[in-house]
Coordinates of C-alpha atoms and ligand atoms in Angstrom, one line a residue:
X45 CA 33.1 138.6 -79.0
X46 CA 30.3 140.3 -77.2
X47 CA 29.8 140.7 -73.4
X48 CA 28.4 137.5 -72.0
X49 CA 30.2 135.3 -74.5
X50 CA 32.9 133.0 -73.4
X51 CA 36.6 133.0 -74.1
X52 CA 38.3 129.6 -73.7
X53 CA 41.9 129.3 -72.8
X54 CA 44.0 126.2 -73.4
X55 CA 46.3 126.0 -70.4
X56 CA 45.9 127.2 -66.8
X57 CA 49.1 128.9 -65.8
X58 CA 49.7 132.5 -64.8
X59 CA 49.4 133.7 -68.4
X60 CA 45.9 132.2 -68.7
X61 CA 44.9 133.6 -65.3
X62 CA 45.9 137.1 -66.3
X63 CA 44.2 136.8 -69.8
X64 CA 41.0 135.6 -68.0
X65 CA 41.0 138.4 -65.5
X66 CA 41.3 140.9 -68.4
X67 CA 38.6 139.2 -70.4
X68 CA 36.3 139.4 -67.4
X69 CA 37.0 143.2 -67.4
X70 CA 35.5 143.2 -71.0
X71 CA 32.4 141.6 -69.7
X72 CA 33.1 138.2 -71.1
X73 CA 32.8 134.8 -69.5
X74 CA 35.9 132.7 -69.3
X75 CA 36.8 129.0 -69.4
X76 CA 40.2 127.3 -69.2
X77 CA 41.6 123.8 -69.4
X78 CA 44.3 122.4 -67.2
X79 CA 45.0 119.1 -65.6
X80 CA 45.4 120.7 -62.2
X81 CA 42.2 122.0 -60.6
X82 CA 44.2 124.4 -58.3
X83 CA 46.3 126.0 -61.1
X84 CA 46.4 129.8 -61.4
X85 CA 43.8 130.1 -64.2
X86 CA 41.3 127.5 -63.1
X87 CA 40.9 129.5 -59.8
X88 CA 39.5 132.5 -61.6
X89 CA 37.6 131.3 -64.7
X90 CA 33.8 130.9 -64.8
X91 CA 34.1 127.4 -66.4
X92 CA 37.1 125.4 -65.1
X93 CA 37.7 122.2 -67.1
X94 CA 40.0 119.7 -65.6
X95 CA 41.9 117.6 -68.2
X96 CA 45.2 117.5 -70.0
X97 CA 45.9 120.2 -72.6
X98 CA 47.2 117.5 -74.9
X99 CA 44.0 115.5 -74.5
X100 CA 41.7 116.0 -77.5
X101 CA 38.5 115.1 -75.6
X102 CA 39.1 117.8 -73.0
X103 CA 40.0 120.4 -75.5
X104 CA 36.8 119.6 -77.4
X105 CA 34.9 120.1 -74.2
X106 CA 36.6 123.5 -73.9
X107 CA 35.6 124.4 -77.4
X108 CA 32.0 123.4 -76.7
X109 CA 31.6 125.9 -73.9
X110 CA 33.6 128.7 -75.6
X111 CA 32.8 131.2 -78.4
X112 CA 36.4 131.8 -79.2
X113 CA 39.4 129.8 -78.1
X114 CA 43.0 130.9 -77.4
X115 CA 46.0 129.5 -75.6
X116 CA 48.6 130.5 -73.1
X117 CA 51.1 127.8 -74.0
X118 CA 52.2 127.2 -77.6
X119 CA 53.3 123.6 -77.4
X120 CA 49.8 122.0 -77.5
X121 CA 49.9 119.1 -80.0
X122 CA 48.8 119.9 -83.6
X123 CA 46.0 117.2 -83.6
X124 CA 44.4 118.8 -80.5
X125 CA 44.6 122.3 -82.1
X126 CA 42.9 120.9 -85.2
X127 CA 40.0 119.4 -83.2
X128 CA 39.4 122.8 -81.5
X129 CA 39.7 124.9 -84.7
X130 CA 37.2 122.6 -86.5
X131 CA 34.6 123.6 -83.9
X132 CA 35.3 127.2 -82.8
X133 CA 37.5 130.1 -84.0
X134 CA 41.0 129.5 -82.5
X135 CA 43.6 132.2 -82.4
X136 CA 46.5 132.0 -83.0
X137 CA 45.7 129.5 -85.8
X138 CA 47.3 126.0 -86.0
X139 CA 49.4 127.0 -89.0
X140 CA 51.2 129.7 -87.0
X141 CA 51.8 127.3 -84.1
X142 CA 53.1 124.6 -86.5
X143 CA 55.9 127.0 -87.5
X144 CA 56.8 127.9 -84.0
X145 CA 56.4 124.7 -82.0
X146 CA 59.6 123.1 -83.4
X147 CA 62.7 125.3 -83.0
X148 CA 64.1 123.9 -86.3
X149 CA 61.0 124.8 -88.4
X150 CA 60.9 128.2 -86.6
X151 CA 64.5 128.8 -87.6
X152 CA 63.9 127.7 -91.2
X153 CA 61.0 130.0 -91.4
X154 CA 63.2 132.9 -90.2
X155 CA 65.8 132.0 -92.7
X156 CA 63.5 131.6 -95.7
X157 CA 61.9 135.0 -95.0
X158 CA 65.2 136.8 -94.5
X159 CA 65.0 137.5 -90.8
X160 CA 68.4 137.7 -89.0
X161 CA 69.4 135.1 -86.5
X162 CA 72.4 133.3 -85.2
X163 CA 74.0 130.4 -87.1
X164 CA 72.2 127.2 -86.4
X165 CA 71.7 123.6 -87.6
X166 CA 70.0 120.4 -86.7
X167 CA 71.9 118.2 -84.2
X168 CA 71.2 114.5 -83.3
X169 CA 74.4 114.1 -81.4
X170 CA 77.7 115.7 -80.3
X171 CA 79.2 114.8 -83.7
X172 CA 76.9 117.3 -85.4
X173 CA 78.3 120.3 -83.4
X174 CA 80.4 122.4 -85.7
X175 CA 81.9 124.9 -83.2
X176 CA 82.4 125.7 -79.5
X177 CA 81.1 127.3 -77.4
X178 CA 77.7 126.2 -78.6
X179 CA 74.1 126.1 -77.2
X180 CA 72.1 122.9 -77.9
X181 CA 68.3 123.1 -77.5
X182 CA 65.7 120.4 -77.8
X183 CA 63.6 121.1 -80.9
X184 CA 60.4 120.7 -78.9
X185 CA 59.1 121.4 -75.4
X186 CA 61.7 123.7 -74.0
X187 CA 60.9 126.7 -71.8
X188 CA 62.6 128.8 -69.1
X189 CA 66.0 127.5 -70.3
X190 CA 64.9 123.8 -69.8
X191 CA 65.9 121.4 -72.5
X192 CA 69.0 123.3 -73.2
X193 CA 72.7 122.8 -72.7
X194 CA 75.8 125.0 -73.3
X195 CA 79.0 123.2 -74.3
X196 CA 82.4 124.7 -74.3
X197 CA 84.3 121.8 -75.9
X198 CA 83.8 118.3 -77.4
X199 CA 84.7 116.6 -74.1
X200 CA 82.1 118.8 -72.4
X201 CA 79.5 117.8 -75.0
X202 CA 80.3 114.1 -74.6
X203 CA 79.5 114.4 -70.9
X204 CA 76.2 116.1 -71.5
X205 CA 75.0 113.8 -74.3
X206 CA 71.6 113.1 -72.6
X207 CA 70.3 116.3 -74.2
X208 CA 70.4 114.4 -77.5
X209 CA 67.8 111.9 -76.3
X210 CA 65.4 114.0 -78.4
X211 CA 66.1 115.9 -81.6
X212 CA 68.0 119.1 -81.1
X213 CA 69.2 122.3 -82.8
X214 CA 72.6 123.8 -82.2
X215 CA 73.1 127.6 -82.1
X216 CA 76.2 129.6 -82.1
X217 CA 76.6 131.5 -78.8
X218 CA 75.7 135.2 -79.4
X219 CA 78.0 137.7 -77.6
X220 CA 75.0 140.1 -77.1
X221 CA 75.2 143.5 -75.4
X222 CA 71.6 143.3 -74.4
X223 CA 68.5 141.1 -74.7
X224 CA 65.4 142.9 -75.8
X225 CA 61.9 141.9 -76.8
X226 CA 59.1 143.4 -78.8
X227 CA 55.6 142.6 -77.5
X228 CA 52.9 143.4 -80.0
X229 CA 49.4 142.5 -80.9
X230 CA 48.0 141.8 -84.3
X231 CA 44.2 141.9 -84.7
X232 CA 42.1 139.6 -87.0
X233 CA 41.9 142.5 -89.5
X234 CA 45.7 142.8 -89.6
X235 CA 46.0 146.0 -87.4
X236 CA 49.2 145.9 -85.3
X237 CA 49.9 147.7 -82.1
X238 CA 53.4 147.6 -80.7
X239 CA 54.4 148.2 -77.0
X240 CA 57.6 150.1 -76.1
X241 CA 60.7 147.9 -76.5
X242 CA 61.5 145.8 -73.4
X243 CA 65.0 145.1 -72.1
X244 CA 65.4 141.7 -70.4
X245 CA 67.9 140.3 -68.0
X246 CA 68.0 136.4 -67.8
X247 CA 69.5 134.3 -65.1
X248 CA 70.1 130.6 -65.7
X249 CA 68.0 130.8 -68.8
X250 CA 65.0 132.3 -66.9
X251 CA 63.8 135.8 -67.2
X252 CA 64.8 137.8 -64.1
X253 CA 63.8 141.4 -64.8
X254 CA 62.4 143.6 -67.6
X255 CA 62.5 147.3 -68.0
X256 CA 60.7 149.4 -70.5
X257 CA 61.4 151.4 -72.4
X258 CA 64.7 149.6 -73.1
X259 CA 67.7 151.7 -72.8
X260 CA 68.9 151.4 -76.3
X261 CA 69.3 154.0 -79.1
X262 CA 66.1 155.0 -80.9
X263 CA 67.3 153.6 -84.2
X264 CA 67.8 150.1 -82.7
X265 CA 64.4 150.3 -81.1
X266 CA 62.8 151.2 -84.4
X267 CA 64.5 148.3 -86.2
X268 CA 63.4 145.9 -83.6
X269 CA 59.9 147.1 -84.0
X270 CA 60.0 146.7 -87.8
X271 CA 61.4 143.2 -87.5
X272 CA 58.6 142.2 -85.2
X273 CA 55.9 143.7 -87.3
X274 CA 57.3 141.9 -90.3
X275 CA 57.3 138.6 -88.4
X276 CA 53.7 139.0 -87.2
X277 CA 52.5 139.8 -90.7
X278 CA 54.5 137.0 -92.4
X279 CA 53.2 134.5 -89.9
X280 CA 49.6 135.7 -90.1
X281 CA 49.6 135.7 -86.3
X282 CA 46.5 136.9 -84.4
X283 CA 46.8 137.8 -80.8
X284 CA 49.7 139.1 -78.7
X285 CA 53.2 137.8 -79.6
X286 CA 56.7 138.5 -78.4
X287 CA 59.9 138.4 -80.3
X288 CA 63.0 137.9 -78.2
X289 CA 66.1 139.4 -79.8
X290 CA 69.8 139.8 -79.1
X291 CA 71.2 143.3 -79.6
X292 CA 75.0 143.2 -80.4
X293 CA 77.5 145.9 -79.6
X294 CA 77.5 147.1 -83.2
X295 CA 73.7 147.5 -83.3
X296 CA 72.9 144.3 -85.1
X297 CA 69.7 142.6 -84.0
X298 CA 69.3 138.8 -84.2
X299 CA 66.0 137.0 -83.5
X300 CA 66.3 134.5 -80.6
X301 CA 62.8 133.1 -80.6
X302 CA 59.1 133.9 -81.2
X303 CA 56.5 133.4 -78.5
X304 CA 53.0 133.4 -80.1
X305 CA 51.3 134.5 -76.9
X306 CA 51.4 136.9 -74.1
X307 CA 54.9 137.0 -72.6
X308 CA 56.6 137.4 -69.3
X309 CA 58.5 140.5 -70.7
X310 CA 55.1 142.2 -71.3
X311 CA 53.9 141.9 -67.7
X312 CA 54.9 145.5 -67.0
X313 CA 52.2 146.6 -69.5
X314 CA 49.6 145.8 -66.8
X315 CA 49.9 149.0 -64.8
X316 CA 52.2 150.9 -67.1
X317 CA 50.3 151.0 -70.4
X318 CA 46.9 152.2 -71.3
X319 CA 45.9 148.6 -72.3
X320 CA 47.7 145.6 -70.8
X321 CA 49.0 142.8 -73.0
X322 CA 46.4 140.6 -71.5
X323 CA 43.4 142.8 -72.4
X324 CA 45.1 143.4 -75.8
X325 CA 45.3 139.7 -76.4
X326 CA 41.7 139.2 -75.5
X327 CA 40.7 142.1 -77.8
X328 CA 42.8 140.7 -80.7
X329 CA 41.5 137.2 -80.6
X330 CA 37.9 138.3 -79.8
X331 CA 37.7 140.5 -82.9
X332 CA 37.7 143.9 -81.1
X333 CA 39.7 146.9 -82.2
X334 CA 43.0 147.0 -80.3
X335 CA 43.5 149.3 -77.4
X336 CA 46.0 152.1 -77.0
X337 CA 49.5 150.9 -76.0
X338 CA 50.8 154.3 -74.7
X339 CA 53.1 153.9 -71.7
X340 CA 52.4 156.3 -68.9
X341 CA 55.8 156.1 -67.2
X342 CA 59.0 154.0 -67.1
X343 CA 58.5 150.6 -65.7
X344 CA 60.3 147.7 -64.2
X345 CA 59.2 144.1 -63.7
X346 CA 61.0 141.6 -61.4
X347 CA 60.1 137.9 -61.4
X348 CA 59.5 136.2 -58.1
X349 CA 60.8 132.6 -58.3
X350 CA 59.9 129.8 -55.8
X351 CA 63.4 130.0 -54.3
X352 CA 62.3 133.1 -52.5
X353 CA 59.9 131.1 -50.5
X354 CA 62.6 128.8 -49.0
X355 CA 62.1 130.4 -45.5
X356 CA 58.4 130.8 -45.8
X357 CA 56.1 133.5 -47.4
X358 CA 58.2 136.5 -48.3
X359 CA 57.7 139.7 -46.3
X360 CA 55.6 141.7 -48.8
X361 CA 55.3 144.7 -46.5
X362 CA 58.8 145.7 -47.7
X363 CA 57.5 146.4 -51.2
X364 CA 55.4 149.2 -49.8
X365 CA 58.5 151.4 -49.4
X366 CA 59.0 151.5 -53.2
X367 CA 56.9 154.2 -54.8
X368 CA 54.7 152.9 -57.6
X369 CA 55.3 149.2 -56.8
X370 CA 52.6 146.6 -57.1
X371 CA 52.7 142.9 -56.3
X372 CA 51.2 140.2 -58.5
X373 CA 50.9 136.6 -57.2
X374 CA 49.7 133.7 -59.2
X375 CA 48.0 131.7 -56.5
X376 CA 50.3 128.7 -56.8
X377 CA 50.1 126.4 -53.8
X378 CA 53.7 125.1 -53.7
X379 CA 56.8 127.1 -54.3
X380 CA 59.3 124.9 -56.0
X381 CA 62.8 126.3 -56.8
X382 CA 62.8 128.0 -60.2
X383 CA 59.0 128.1 -60.4
X384 CA 57.4 131.5 -61.4
X385 CA 55.3 132.4 -58.4
X386 CA 54.6 136.0 -59.1
X387 CA 56.3 139.3 -60.0
X388 CA 56.4 142.9 -58.9
X389 CA 56.1 145.9 -61.1
X390 CA 57.4 149.4 -60.4
X391 CA 55.9 152.2 -62.5
X392 CA 57.2 155.7 -62.4
X393 CA 60.4 157.6 -61.5
X394 CA 61.6 154.9 -59.1
X395 CA 61.7 152.3 -61.9
X396 CA 65.2 153.2 -63.1
X397 CA 66.9 153.0 -59.7
X398 CA 65.0 149.8 -58.8
X399 CA 66.5 148.0 -61.8
X400 CA 69.9 148.2 -60.1
X401 CA 68.4 147.4 -56.7
X402 CA 66.4 144.3 -57.6
X403 CA 68.7 141.8 -55.9
X404 CA 68.8 143.9 -52.8
X405 CA 65.0 144.0 -52.8
X406 CA 64.7 140.2 -53.3
X407 CA 67.2 139.7 -50.5
X408 CA 65.1 141.8 -48.2
X409 CA 61.8 140.0 -49.1
X410 CA 63.3 136.7 -48.2
X411 CA 62.5 135.2 -44.7
X412 CA 65.5 133.7 -43.1
Ligands
ATP270 P1 61.9 131.2 -72.4 O1 60.8 130.3 -72.8 O2 62.0 131.5 -70.9 O3 62.1 132.4 -73.2 P2 63.6 129.2 -73.6 O4 63.8 128.0 -72.8 O5 62.7 129.2 -74.7 O6 63.3 130.4 -72.6 P3 65.7 130.6 -75.0 O7 65.0 131.9 -75.1 O8 66.1 129.9 -76.2 O9 65.0 129.6 -74.0 O10 67.1 130.8 -74.1 C1 67.0 131.3 -72.8 C2 68.1 132.3 -72.6 O11 69.4 131.7 -72.8 C3 68.1 133.5 -73.6 O12 67.2 134.5 -73.2 C4 69.5 133.9 -73.5 O13 69.8 134.6 -72.3 C5 70.3 132.6 -73.5 N1 70.5 132.1 -74.9 C6 69.8 131.3 -75.6 N2 70.3 131.1 -76.8 C7 71.4 131.8 -76.9 C8 72.5 132.0 -77.9 N3 72.4 131.4 -79.1 N4 73.5 132.8 -77.5 C9 73.6 133.4 -76.3 N5 72.7 133.3 -75.3 C10 71.6 132.5 -75.6
MG271 MG1 63.3 132.6 -74.6

């Protein structure tokens, strides 16, 4: 990609918006496709295309106006991806997405290639569940803990049988000590750059906060990085990807899932690292050399969910009292409960103490 050329993005959420903003910083033009004209990315791109991301004709139109196409959402149907990649370079490539889109094929890929993960299997109904407690996940179209159910017993599973309306996998519940993620970028020529390990706290299946570097021993961090590098290479991925992992008390790492795109746990890199994950993704898919990933100072990211808007626009002035804090809002018009509306990042010495104070801060932001 050269300045003046156009990067096309399939999907118009906050991830697309942040990629587009970074791409503009490189002097590129941007286009994005989403069914909602007022979505986060369509507000900022040069060429907004209104249409469903699973509609081939709309995706073909995106390809037409773009020089390179990428995506911010990995669940775009394979036939649509094929139409795009016939016309313009598309990264990551459809073969990578085919492995990842279906949780069962993703798990089989991990198993065949010797990557560690929790015990799992296919499940069409409660009778396929071999143990309790167990987590059941729809094979396709889950995110932010949606399309998942946790069952503690057979009676419990019988009550929650609606999860099985679509094909599922079961997973043994992992008694993890910590959740961590490796965010890395792989360039078209195979070069890989890895960000410092991120430590993640989830609530109700949704990411709540991330701190980086993770507070884990150096050996575990090194093994996590090696795992993620191996995954990116084996997949032949191009672009940013995140590998979510469970770290057990004995130091064992298990892969939870792979996200073949920029990731919520990498948001801290915008502000804390020499090159943000968003610019890095643009560079990787655009055929540029990767930027430096060096982190200037410890960082914390806290997600702002729609619930925080229950009493009206939160009182952002309170964030000013936190040294090194910056607010990012995604421009979403309506704040539904659970919806990711924005996040704040704290970079510097305050990050560590703010990790423990996140709930207090969210409480203070909320209008009563
Ligand atoms: P997202 O897209 O936000 O990452 P998702 O819907 O793809 O979420 P998962 O990552 O599979 O969902 O699960 C969400 C969270 O639920 C995990 O981060 C973890 O906290 C918990 N979880 C999922 N699977 C397991 C498991 N096998 N054992 C223990 N906890 C789990
Ligand atoms: Mg996840």
